[in-house]
Short mmCIF file of C-alpha atoms in Angstrom, two decimals:
data_model
loop_
_atom_site.label_atom_id
_atom_site.label_comp_id
_atom_site.label_asym_id
_atom_site.label_seq_id
_atom_site.Cartn_x
_atom_site.Cartn_y
_atom_site.Cartn_z
CA MET A 1 128.49 276.07 28.58
CA SER A 2 128.33 272.81 27.12
CA ALA A 3 126.23 271.39 30.08
CA ALA A 4 123.30 273.82 29.32
CA ALA A 5 123.33 272.73 25.85
CA ASP A 6 123.04 269.03 27.21
CA ASP A 7 120.50 270.00 29.56
CA GLN A 8 118.35 271.72 26.76
CA PHE A 9 118.80 268.69 24.64
CA TYR A 10 117.47 266.45 27.48
CA ARG A 11 114.82 268.69 28.76
CA GLU A 12 113.88 267.86 32.35
CA TYR A 13 110.55 266.51 31.05
CA ILE A 14 112.12 264.21 28.53
CA LEU A 15 114.11 262.88 31.33
CA ASP A 16 111.10 262.74 33.34
CA HIS A 17 109.33 260.45 30.69
CA TYR A 18 112.05 258.40 30.59
CA LYS A 19 112.70 257.81 34.30
CA ASN A 20 108.89 258.00 35.18
CA PRO A 21 107.28 256.36 31.84
CA ARG A 22 103.45 257.38 32.04
CA ASN A 23 101.47 254.50 31.19
CA TYR A 24 104.10 251.80 31.34
CA GLY A 25 103.18 248.05 31.30
CA ARG A 26 101.02 245.82 29.95
CA LEU A 27 97.05 245.52 29.58
CA GLU A 28 95.78 241.88 29.76
CA HIS A 29 93.53 240.94 27.07
CA PRO A 30 94.15 243.98 24.71
CA ASP A 31 92.34 244.77 21.68
CA ILE A 32 95.11 245.75 19.70
CA SER A 33 98.82 245.04 20.88
CA HIS A 34 101.87 245.73 18.64
CA GLU A 35 105.39 246.11 18.70
CA GLU A 36 108.16 247.53 16.73
CA ASP A 37 112.02 247.59 17.17
CA ASN A 38 114.84 249.48 15.89
CA PRO A 39 117.71 247.12 15.30
CA LEU A 40 120.42 250.01 14.84
CA CYS A 41 120.16 250.68 18.43
CA GLY A 42 118.21 248.10 19.73
CA ASP A 43 115.37 250.16 20.50
CA VAL A 44 112.07 248.31 21.37
CA VAL A 45 108.49 249.97 21.89
CA GLY A 46 105.02 247.85 22.04
CA MET A 47 101.71 249.37 22.82
CA ASP A 48 98.52 247.86 24.13
CA PHE A 49 95.01 249.27 23.03
CA ARG A 50 91.88 249.13 24.96
CA LEU A 51 89.18 250.53 22.77
CA GLN A 52 85.35 251.16 23.38
CA ASP A 53 83.04 252.38 20.96
CA GLY A 54 86.14 253.11 18.80
CA VAL A 55 87.84 255.44 21.58
CA ILE A 56 91.27 254.46 23.10
CA SER A 57 89.90 253.93 26.75
CA ASP A 58 93.14 252.25 28.05
CA ILE A 59 96.63 252.15 26.73
CA ARG A 60 99.93 250.71 28.14
CA PHE A 61 103.49 250.86 26.54
CA HIS A 62 106.29 248.51 27.35
CA GLY A 63 109.77 248.83 25.67
CA ARG A 64 113.46 249.51 26.44
CA GLY A 65 115.91 251.69 24.90
CA CYS A 66 117.12 255.16 24.33
CA ALA A 67 115.73 258.26 26.42
CA ILE A 68 114.22 259.67 23.36
CA SER A 69 112.63 256.61 22.24
CA GLN A 70 110.96 255.87 25.88
CA ALA A 71 110.16 259.53 26.32
CA SER A 72 108.43 259.81 22.90
CA ALA A 73 106.65 256.47 23.72
CA SER A 74 105.32 258.04 26.98
CA LEU A 75 104.41 261.12 25.66
CA LEU A 76 102.28 259.26 22.71
CA THR A 77 100.44 257.29 25.21
CA GLU A 78 99.29 260.33 27.19
CA ARG A 79 98.09 262.27 23.93
CA LEU A 80 96.54 259.21 22.56
CA LYS A 81 94.31 257.99 25.74
CA GLY A 82 90.80 259.15 25.02
CA LEU A 83 91.13 259.88 21.41
CA SER A 84 89.12 257.80 18.96
CA LEU A 85 90.87 255.97 16.21
CA GLU A 86 90.07 258.13 14.18
CA GLU A 87 91.40 261.13 15.25
CA ALA A 88 94.61 259.12 16.07
CA LYS A 89 95.15 258.37 12.73
CA LYS A 90 95.78 262.19 12.50
CA ILE A 91 98.77 262.20 14.64
CA ASN A 92 101.72 262.66 12.44
CA LYS A 93 105.61 262.94 12.69
CA ASP A 94 105.21 266.67 13.09
CA ASP A 95 103.18 266.49 15.82
CA VAL A 96 105.21 263.73 17.48
CA LEU A 97 108.46 265.36 17.06
CA GLY A 98 106.95 268.95 18.14
CA GLU A 99 105.93 267.19 21.31
CA LEU A 100 109.50 266.30 22.15
CA GLY A 101 110.17 269.76 21.76
CA ILE A 102 114.26 269.35 21.21
CA ASP A 103 116.29 269.48 17.91
CA ILE A 104 116.58 266.08 16.90
CA SER A 105 119.43 265.03 14.67
CA PRO A 106 118.93 262.92 11.61
CA ALA A 107 120.91 259.99 13.24
CA ARG A 108 117.92 259.92 16.01
CA ILE A 109 114.73 260.59 14.24
CA LYS A 110 114.03 256.88 14.29
CA CYS A 111 114.24 256.85 17.94
CA ALA A 112 111.93 259.67 18.33
CA LEU A 113 109.45 258.12 15.95
CA LEU A 114 109.62 254.39 16.91
CA SER A 115 106.15 254.93 18.89
CA LEU A 116 104.52 256.73 16.20
CA LYS A 117 105.13 253.65 14.22
CA VAL A 118 104.00 251.18 16.32
CA LEU A 119 100.62 253.35 16.33
CA LYS A 120 100.38 253.07 12.73
CA VAL A 121 101.43 249.77 11.87
CA GLY A 122 99.54 248.20 15.05
CA ALA A 123 96.34 250.45 15.22
CA TYR A 124 95.45 250.90 11.40
CA GLY A 125 97.86 248.65 9.87
CA LEU A 126 99.61 250.53 7.80
CA ALA A 127 102.76 249.29 6.13
CA GLY A 128 105.59 249.18 8.32
CA ASP A 129 108.00 251.63 6.34
CA ASP A 130 110.15 253.93 8.24
CA GLU A 131 108.99 257.44 8.36
CA GLU A 132 111.47 260.09 7.97
CA MET B 1 168.15 249.88 16.50
CA ALA B 2 166.02 252.01 18.90
CA THR B 3 162.70 251.92 19.12
CA ARG B 4 161.09 254.50 17.19
CA THR B 5 158.06 256.31 19.29
CA ILE B 6 155.25 258.65 17.81
CA ASP B 7 155.46 261.86 18.46
CA VAL B 8 151.32 262.75 18.39
CA ALA B 9 151.83 266.68 18.61
CA ALA B 10 153.91 266.44 15.21
CA ILE B 11 151.32 264.27 13.87
CA ARG B 12 148.47 265.84 14.50
CA LYS B 13 149.74 269.02 12.23
CA ASP B 14 149.59 266.82 9.47
CA PHE B 15 145.59 266.26 10.26
CA PRO B 16 143.83 269.50 9.25
CA ILE B 17 140.72 268.27 10.50
CA PHE B 18 141.78 268.44 14.64
CA GLU B 19 141.73 272.17 13.79
CA THR B 20 137.92 271.87 14.25
CA GLY B 21 138.67 271.21 18.05
CA ILE B 22 137.00 267.38 17.76
CA ALA B 23 138.00 264.75 19.96
CA TYR B 24 138.16 261.93 17.54
CA LEU B 25 137.29 258.32 19.18
CA ASP B 26 136.02 256.68 16.10
CA SER B 27 139.07 255.35 14.15
CA ALA B 28 137.93 251.74 14.21
CA ASN B 29 134.95 252.79 12.04
CA THR B 30 137.16 255.24 9.96
CA SER B 31 140.28 256.99 10.26
CA GLN B 32 140.86 260.42 9.67
CA ARG B 33 143.12 261.39 6.84
CA PRO B 34 146.74 263.26 6.70
CA LYS B 35 147.63 266.29 4.00
CA GLN B 36 150.13 263.34 2.45
CA VAL B 37 147.02 261.22 1.84
CA THR B 38 144.71 263.77 0.07
CA GLY B 39 147.64 265.81 -1.40
CA ALA B 40 148.58 262.51 -3.47
CA MET B 41 145.00 262.39 -4.48
CA LEU B 42 144.84 266.26 -5.37
CA GLU B 43 147.90 265.72 -7.18
CA TYR B 44 146.42 263.05 -9.68
CA PHE B 45 143.17 265.08 -9.84
CA GLU B 46 145.24 268.42 -10.95
CA LYS B 47 148.32 266.92 -12.62
CA PHE B 48 147.67 263.30 -14.29
CA ASN B 49 143.93 262.65 -13.96
CA SER B 50 143.39 259.94 -16.75
CA ASN B 51 142.28 256.47 -17.12
CA ILE B 52 144.85 253.72 -16.57
CA HIS B 53 146.33 250.86 -18.48
CA ARG B 54 144.71 252.20 -21.83
CA ALA B 55 146.03 255.47 -23.14
CA ALA B 56 149.53 255.49 -24.51
CA TYR B 57 149.99 259.43 -23.73
CA ARG B 58 152.13 260.59 -20.94
CA ILE B 59 149.87 261.77 -18.16
CA ALA B 60 147.91 258.06 -18.59
CA GLU B 61 151.57 256.20 -18.02
CA GLU B 62 151.88 258.58 -15.06
CA ALA B 63 148.53 257.19 -13.73
CA THR B 64 149.11 253.89 -14.39
CA VAL B 65 152.59 253.88 -12.80
CA ARG B 66 151.41 255.68 -9.66
CA TYR B 67 148.23 253.29 -9.39
CA GLU B 68 150.53 250.30 -9.80
CA ALA B 69 152.82 251.54 -7.48
CA THR B 70 150.40 251.19 -4.24
CA ARG B 71 150.56 247.47 -5.07
CA GLU B 72 154.10 247.22 -4.45
CA LYS B 73 153.93 249.30 -1.17
CA VAL B 74 150.81 246.98 0.10
CA ARG B 75 152.85 243.94 -0.90
CA ALA B 76 155.90 245.17 1.18
CA PHE B 77 153.68 246.42 4.02
CA ILE B 78 152.08 242.96 4.38
CA ASN B 79 155.20 241.04 3.37
CA ALA B 80 153.24 239.19 0.21
CA ALA B 81 155.73 237.07 -1.85
CA SER B 82 154.35 238.87 -5.30
CA THR B 83 152.36 241.85 -6.24
CA LYS B 84 150.25 239.04 -8.28
CA GLU B 85 148.76 238.51 -4.75
CA ILE B 86 147.52 242.03 -4.22
CA VAL B 87 144.08 242.82 -5.68
CA TYR B 88 142.86 246.01 -5.45
CA THR B 89 138.81 246.09 -3.97
CA ARG B 90 136.56 248.68 -2.81
CA GLY B 91 137.24 247.55 0.90
CA THR B 92 137.37 244.76 3.05
CA THR B 93 133.74 243.97 2.40
CA GLU B 94 134.21 243.51 -1.22
CA ALA B 95 137.43 241.27 -0.72
CA ILE B 96 135.43 238.86 1.53
CA ASN B 97 132.48 238.84 -1.10
CA LEU B 98 135.22 238.29 -3.72
CA VAL B 99 136.35 235.13 -1.87
CA ALA B 100 132.71 233.84 -0.95
CA TYR B 101 132.00 234.27 -4.92
CA SER B 102 135.00 232.92 -6.87
CA TRP B 103 136.49 230.76 -4.33
CA GLY B 104 133.33 229.60 -2.57
CA ARG B 105 131.34 228.84 -5.30
CA LYS B 106 133.93 226.49 -6.64
CA ASN B 107 134.78 225.17 -3.37
CA ILE B 108 132.19 224.95 -1.08
CA GLY B 109 129.48 222.13 -1.47
CA GLN B 110 126.65 220.25 -0.05
CA GLY B 111 127.27 219.21 3.57
CA ASP B 112 130.52 221.28 3.84
CA LEU B 113 131.20 222.98 7.32
CA ILE B 114 132.22 226.96 7.42
CA VAL B 115 133.48 227.71 10.88
CA LEU B 116 133.29 231.41 11.92
CA THR B 117 133.53 233.66 15.25
CA ILE B 118 131.08 235.33 17.45
CA LEU B 119 133.30 238.28 16.95
CA ASP B 120 133.24 238.42 13.49
CA HIS B 121 131.88 241.90 11.61
CA HIS B 122 128.80 240.97 9.45
CA SER B 123 131.02 241.63 6.67
CA ASN B 124 132.77 238.39 7.25
CA ILE B 125 129.41 236.58 8.24
CA VAL B 126 126.61 237.81 5.79
CA PRO B 127 128.48 236.61 2.56
CA TRP B 128 128.93 233.27 4.11
CA GLN B 129 125.63 232.77 5.19
CA ILE B 130 124.60 233.31 1.44
CA LEU B 131 127.07 230.96 0.11
CA ALA B 132 125.96 228.38 2.63
CA ALA B 133 122.39 228.71 1.71
CA GLU B 134 122.72 228.64 -1.85
CA ARG B 135 125.32 225.41 -1.62
CA GLY B 136 123.79 223.31 1.09
CA ALA B 137 126.85 224.10 3.35
CA HIS B 138 126.48 224.97 7.34
CA ILE B 139 128.15 227.21 9.58
CA GLU B 140 129.22 226.93 13.27
CA TYR B 141 130.60 229.74 15.25
CA VAL B 142 133.44 229.70 17.68
CA ASP B 143 132.14 231.32 21.00
CA ILE B 144 134.18 233.52 23.26
CA ASP B 145 134.81 233.23 27.04
CA GLU B 146 133.85 235.54 29.71
CA LYS B 147 136.62 237.40 29.01
CA GLY B 148 135.85 238.20 25.46
CA GLU B 149 138.25 235.76 23.94
CA LEU B 150 137.57 233.14 21.60
CA ARG B 151 137.56 229.64 23.04
CA GLN B 152 140.24 227.75 21.70
CA ASP B 153 139.08 224.39 22.97
CA GLN B 154 135.73 224.77 20.95
CA PHE B 155 137.62 225.61 18.04
CA ALA B 156 140.19 222.72 18.06
CA GLU B 157 136.56 220.64 18.60
CA LEU B 158 135.46 222.28 15.09
CA LEU B 159 138.26 221.47 13.52
CA LYS B 160 138.12 217.80 13.97
CA ARG B 161 134.93 218.11 11.86
CA GLY B 162 136.99 218.73 8.93
CA PRO B 163 135.74 222.55 8.08
CA LYS B 164 136.54 223.43 4.25
CA LEU B 165 137.09 226.90 5.33
CA VAL B 166 137.66 228.98 8.47
CA ALA B 167 137.47 232.89 8.67
CA PHE B 168 137.76 234.82 11.46
CA ASN B 169 138.85 238.68 12.20
CA LEU B 170 142.49 238.97 13.71
CA VAL B 171 140.94 242.22 15.76
CA SER B 172 137.71 242.30 16.63
CA ASN B 173 135.93 245.53 15.56
CA ALA B 174 133.42 245.48 18.40
CA MET B 175 135.58 244.33 21.31
CA GLY B 176 139.21 244.96 20.31
CA THR B 177 140.11 241.41 21.00
CA ILE B 178 143.32 240.47 19.42
CA ASN B 179 143.03 236.57 18.25
CA PRO B 180 146.07 234.50 18.50
CA ALA B 181 145.61 234.22 14.80
CA ARG B 182 148.92 232.76 13.91
CA ASP B 183 148.15 229.42 16.34
CA MET B 184 144.68 229.32 14.76
CA VAL B 185 145.54 229.54 11.07
CA ALA B 186 148.41 226.85 11.62
CA ALA B 187 145.91 224.69 13.36
CA ALA B 188 143.16 225.08 10.55
CA LYS B 189 145.86 224.33 7.88
CA LYS B 190 146.69 221.45 9.46
CA ALA B 191 142.94 220.31 9.52
CA GLY B 192 142.88 220.90 5.79
CA ALA B 193 140.97 224.08 5.76
CA THR B 194 141.26 226.96 3.44
CA VAL B 195 141.88 230.13 5.66
CA LEU B 196 140.50 233.61 5.40
CA VAL B 197 141.59 236.44 7.90
CA ASP B 198 139.73 239.53 8.12
CA GLY B 199 142.51 241.97 8.57
CA ALA B 200 140.26 245.49 8.56
CA GLN B 201 141.34 245.85 11.95
CA SER B 202 144.52 244.58 12.39
CA THR B 203 146.38 246.04 9.49
CA PRO B 204 146.03 249.78 10.60
CA HIS B 205 147.18 249.31 13.84
CA GLN B 206 149.94 246.37 14.16
CA PRO B 207 152.69 244.66 11.92
CA VAL B 208 151.43 242.06 9.65
CA ASP B 209 153.04 239.52 7.94
CA VAL B 210 151.03 237.31 5.47
CA ARG B 211 153.52 234.85 4.86
CA ALA B 212 154.31 234.30 8.60
CA LEU B 213 150.65 234.60 9.43
CA GLY B 214 150.08 231.69 6.96
CA CYS B 215 146.58 232.53 5.84
CA ASP B 216 145.40 231.70 2.27
CA PHE B 217 143.52 235.18 1.90
CA TYR B 218 143.49 238.42 4.06
CA ALA B 219 141.34 241.45 3.71
CA PHE B 220 141.72 244.79 4.53
CA SER B 221 140.42 248.07 4.12
CA GLY B 222 142.14 251.35 3.15
CA HIS B 223 139.85 254.04 4.86
CA LYS B 224 140.50 252.74 8.56
CA MET B 225 144.48 253.01 7.71
CA LEU B 226 144.99 256.86 7.02
CA GLY B 227 143.97 256.37 3.03
CA PRO B 228 140.42 257.17 1.53
CA THR B 229 137.44 255.31 1.37
CA GLY B 230 136.88 253.03 -1.56
CA ALA B 231 140.24 251.20 -1.82
CA GLY B 232 140.89 248.09 -0.17
CA ILE B 233 142.82 245.11 -0.28
CA LEU B 234 142.58 241.28 -1.11
CA TYR B 235 145.78 239.30 -0.27
CA GLY B 236 145.68 235.79 -2.00
CA ARG B 237 148.10 232.95 -2.16
CA ARG B 238 148.77 232.96 -5.86
CA GLU B 239 147.87 229.26 -6.72
CA LEU B 240 144.31 230.00 -5.15
CA LEU B 241 143.71 233.12 -7.22
CA GLU B 242 145.19 231.64 -10.31
CA ALA B 243 142.78 228.76 -10.03
CA MET B 244 139.60 231.12 -9.25
CA ASP B 245 137.31 232.70 -11.76
CA PRO B 246 136.52 236.61 -12.00
CA PHE B 247 134.13 238.45 -9.52
CA MET B 248 133.26 241.10 -11.85
CA ALA B 249 133.45 241.08 -15.46
CA GLY B 250 133.98 243.87 -17.91
CA GLY B 251 136.36 245.87 -19.12
CA ASP B 252 140.30 245.77 -18.29
CA MET B 253 139.83 242.21 -16.55
CA ILE B 254 140.17 240.14 -20.28
CA LYS B 255 143.18 239.37 -22.59
CA THR B 256 141.02 238.76 -25.31
CA VAL B 257 137.26 239.17 -26.09
CA ARG B 258 135.75 237.12 -29.25
CA ILE B 259 132.37 236.29 -29.76
CA GLU B 260 133.07 232.76 -29.24
CA GLY B 261 134.87 233.43 -25.53
CA THR B 262 136.87 235.49 -23.62
CA THR B 263 140.09 234.84 -22.04
CA TYR B 264 140.99 236.35 -18.65
CA HIS B 265 143.79 238.75 -17.71
CA ASP B 266 146.73 237.44 -15.46
CA LEU B 267 146.57 238.32 -11.86
CA PRO B 268 145.73 240.48 -10.53
CA TRP B 269 144.13 242.54 -12.81
CA LYS B 270 141.74 239.30 -13.61
CA PHE B 271 139.84 240.73 -10.43
CA GLU B 272 139.91 244.35 -11.44
CA ALA B 273 137.08 244.97 -13.92
CA GLY B 274 136.01 248.12 -15.17
CA THR B 275 137.55 251.58 -14.37
CA GLN B 276 139.30 251.53 -11.03
CA ALA B 277 139.51 253.86 -7.99
CA ILE B 278 142.84 255.49 -9.31
CA ALA B 279 142.60 258.43 -7.01
CA GLU B 280 141.78 256.44 -4.07
CA VAL B 281 144.30 253.71 -4.79
CA ILE B 282 146.79 256.49 -4.94
CA GLY B 283 145.77 257.74 -1.64
CA LEU B 284 146.00 254.11 -0.34
CA GLY B 285 149.76 253.96 -1.33
CA ALA B 286 150.51 257.21 0.26
CA ALA B 287 148.78 256.08 3.66
CA VAL B 288 151.12 253.15 3.46
CA ASP B 289 154.09 255.32 2.85
CA TYR B 290 153.04 257.45 5.93
CA LEU B 291 152.61 254.05 8.35
CA THR B 292 155.76 252.81 7.18
CA ASP B 293 157.76 256.09 7.85
CA LEU B 294 155.82 255.76 11.68
CA GLY B 295 157.02 252.00 11.82
CA MET B 296 153.99 249.90 12.76
CA ASP B 297 155.63 248.52 16.08
CA ALA B 298 155.83 252.13 17.36
CA VAL B 299 152.07 252.59 16.26
CA ARG B 300 150.98 249.59 18.08
CA ALA B 301 153.15 250.70 21.23
CA HIS B 302 151.60 254.48 20.97
CA GLU B 303 148.32 252.52 20.79
CA LEU B 304 148.58 250.35 23.42
CA GLU B 305 149.96 253.44 25.82
CA ILE B 306 146.54 255.18 25.08
CA THR B 307 144.45 252.21 25.48
CA GLU B 308 146.06 251.67 28.60
CA TYR B 309 145.45 254.91 29.59
CA ALA B 310 141.84 254.94 28.59
CA TYR B 311 141.14 251.55 30.42
CA GLU B 312 142.22 252.55 33.60
CA ALA B 313 140.50 255.97 33.41
CA MET B 314 137.15 254.30 32.58
CA SER B 315 137.63 251.49 35.47
CA ASP B 316 137.54 254.04 37.68
CA VAL B 317 134.10 255.45 36.60
CA GLU B 318 131.41 254.04 38.51
CA GLY B 319 128.35 252.28 36.63
CA LEU B 320 130.65 251.50 33.76
CA THR B 321 130.99 248.05 32.48
CA LEU B 322 134.01 247.31 30.10
CA TYR B 323 133.72 244.34 27.60
CA GLY B 324 136.49 242.56 26.45
CA PRO B 325 140.04 241.36 27.59
CA PRO B 326 142.73 243.76 28.99
CA PRO B 327 144.78 246.36 26.94
CA SER B 328 147.37 243.92 26.27
CA ARG B 329 145.62 241.77 24.57
CA ARG B 330 143.18 244.23 22.71
CA ALA B 331 143.71 246.57 19.88
CA GLY B 332 143.25 250.63 20.62
CA VAL B 333 139.50 249.97 20.91
CA VAL B 334 137.33 250.11 24.43
CA SER B 335 133.39 248.81 24.29
CA PHE B 336 131.70 249.76 27.21
CA SER B 337 128.01 250.64 28.50
CA LEU B 338 126.72 252.78 31.58
CA GLU B 339 123.94 251.89 34.29
CA GLY B 340 120.93 253.38 32.83
CA ILE B 341 122.21 255.45 30.13
CA HIS B 342 121.74 253.99 26.50
CA PRO B 343 124.66 254.48 24.34
CA HIS B 344 122.78 256.65 21.91
CA ASP B 345 122.01 259.19 24.81
CA LEU B 346 125.76 259.11 25.57
CA ALA B 347 126.91 259.35 22.07
CA THR B 348 124.51 262.55 21.68
CA ILE B 349 125.90 263.95 25.23
CA ALA B 350 129.63 263.50 24.13
CA ASP B 351 128.56 265.00 20.87
CA ARG B 352 127.80 268.39 22.22
CA ASP B 353 131.26 268.64 23.80
CA GLN B 354 132.81 267.82 20.27
CA VAL B 355 133.40 263.91 21.40
CA CYS B 356 133.04 261.54 18.44
CA LEU B 357 132.05 258.40 19.99
CA ARG B 358 130.47 255.35 18.27
CA ALA B 359 127.18 253.89 19.47
CA GLY B 360 125.48 250.78 18.21
CA HIS B 361 125.87 247.31 17.38
CA HIS B 362 129.05 248.05 15.70
CA CYS B 363 128.18 245.53 12.83
CA ALA B 364 128.52 242.53 14.95
CA MET B 365 125.07 241.88 15.90
CA PRO B 366 125.70 238.17 16.99
CA LEU B 367 128.56 239.27 19.51
CA MET B 368 125.63 241.88 20.97
CA THR B 369 123.13 238.98 21.25
CA ARG B 370 126.02 236.82 23.13
CA LEU B 371 126.83 239.54 25.26
CA GLY B 372 123.01 240.27 26.31
CA VAL B 373 123.29 243.84 25.32
CA ALA B 374 121.35 245.58 22.21
CA ALA B 375 124.41 248.51 21.64
CA THR B 376 127.56 249.64 23.52
CA ALA B 377 129.42 252.48 23.17
CA ARG B 378 133.05 252.37 21.77
CA ALA B 379 135.91 254.48 21.94
CA SER B 380 138.72 253.75 19.38
CA PHE B 381 142.15 255.24 19.00
CA TYR B 382 145.07 255.70 16.32
CA VAL B 383 148.48 257.52 15.77
CA TYR B 384 146.65 260.75 16.33
CA THR B 385 144.89 260.12 19.64
CA GLN B 386 146.24 261.96 22.41
CA LYS B 387 145.34 261.57 26.17
CA GLU B 388 143.72 264.66 26.46
CA GLU B 389 140.87 263.03 24.16
CA VAL B 390 140.48 260.25 26.43
CA ASP B 391 140.20 262.87 29.36
CA ARG B 392 137.65 264.66 27.32
CA LEU B 393 135.60 261.51 26.63
CA VAL B 394 135.51 260.60 30.70
CA SER B 395 134.06 264.40 31.06
CA SER B 396 131.05 263.76 28.61
CA ILE B 397 130.69 260.37 30.66
CA LYS B 398 130.68 262.08 33.75
CA GLU B 399 128.29 265.08 32.43
CA ALA B 400 125.71 262.14 31.15
CA GLN B 401 125.56 260.61 34.44
CA ARG B 402 124.90 264.26 36.03
CA ILE B 403 121.99 264.49 33.33
CA PHE B 404 120.89 261.22 33.71
CA ALA B 405 120.99 261.24 37.63
#
């Protein structure tokens, strides 16, 4: 009963992205590199971008933290690879939350959106305001 | 005299919130409140709601009498010498800020040393950091050993340098460590320091005697000891409080106000400017009555039993790391982490089973850094905690391990 609810919350593919993160690691000499943290829970996410003619040709993320923050980062890198920076700019919090596909409580929303903050602040220099 | 014991089943009937079915394991954060406390507050709102110390009509007199009655209850509860030494604040944080502002700005100067500990809560660190930066003073922190207990050898060395102020918590909120406060206060006083003890985590859970403790200031919150939020206490030795200037200024803290200048009210009202949290203070009085009826020795004995039970149950869980000293030297707080599972993920899974568990840095980031973790999970207990709630926590932990396996 409760186990089913938990499994739904921690959907299989979120756990999969947490345990087997895609595009994990660092790039040598990245064109853009940025890291953000969430001091409240100690989540850290950083991303390295390689650009070719304005397109994200390669991307890596690194970090540590809860399953939500790390799976969200892994999912975002998959989505970003091959996009132009202009296209990447259009990604908003609804996209990120939609991709996670689970009901995120207000207390955990910062975890889910940490990777988006890295993208926004790092890739197009927006102020690091919390996105909520 | 027979030792009193806690009848948990009877106590829980006083707390309607438990009818929701929650396992509440976050009392170090804020406690639940019994009907006696909410009832006393409701009675004020419905029967004699009015402002204190001002009006001459009957209900205002009633409000004033009830508001001031809490002061005597608190005085007796912590064995202060006089109600003049009991100042109402919004909580521990405001109490410590009051001392940092009113005492600190008069007594801390260039080059002075302030000694704190790595176990302290942010509310007993940040006010002193601000003061130190403003006055050109500096701060040293007593470290912990591998058992999570303060290094007394290092404390003794720091005292040789003649600190002006020593401030520490009697019980660590993050790990539950009970510090040897009486010895530490005595040593600090001998070294000539003024001593503030943060009693936020000790006052709700064990007998407190500020005169036996010997400290100059003692701060605590009502909301961690069955009372409402917004009412807390600063105890200060009378001669120190007399010599201090007000913290907040305004109505009710004055004797006379003239264009040429103002004379301040007597203790303790000198520190209570503006309309006070009347209902909350009355609620705090009811909470003190409730705890006094239970007996603080019995409260401590019950929590020790629950803590030992939890400690043992959790020691058996594979991949679980416990922080801090053994149950006999800790309050009802168990801080832990699980291999491969972030505390927030655990707390979310526990929440699905209606188990209320704290995850985070517990407002003790220097300690988390010292332990080399970003966050821990923390279960904390109180008079109403039963073993069944601990069992539910252990199931949630195993459930999380199954999901993350």
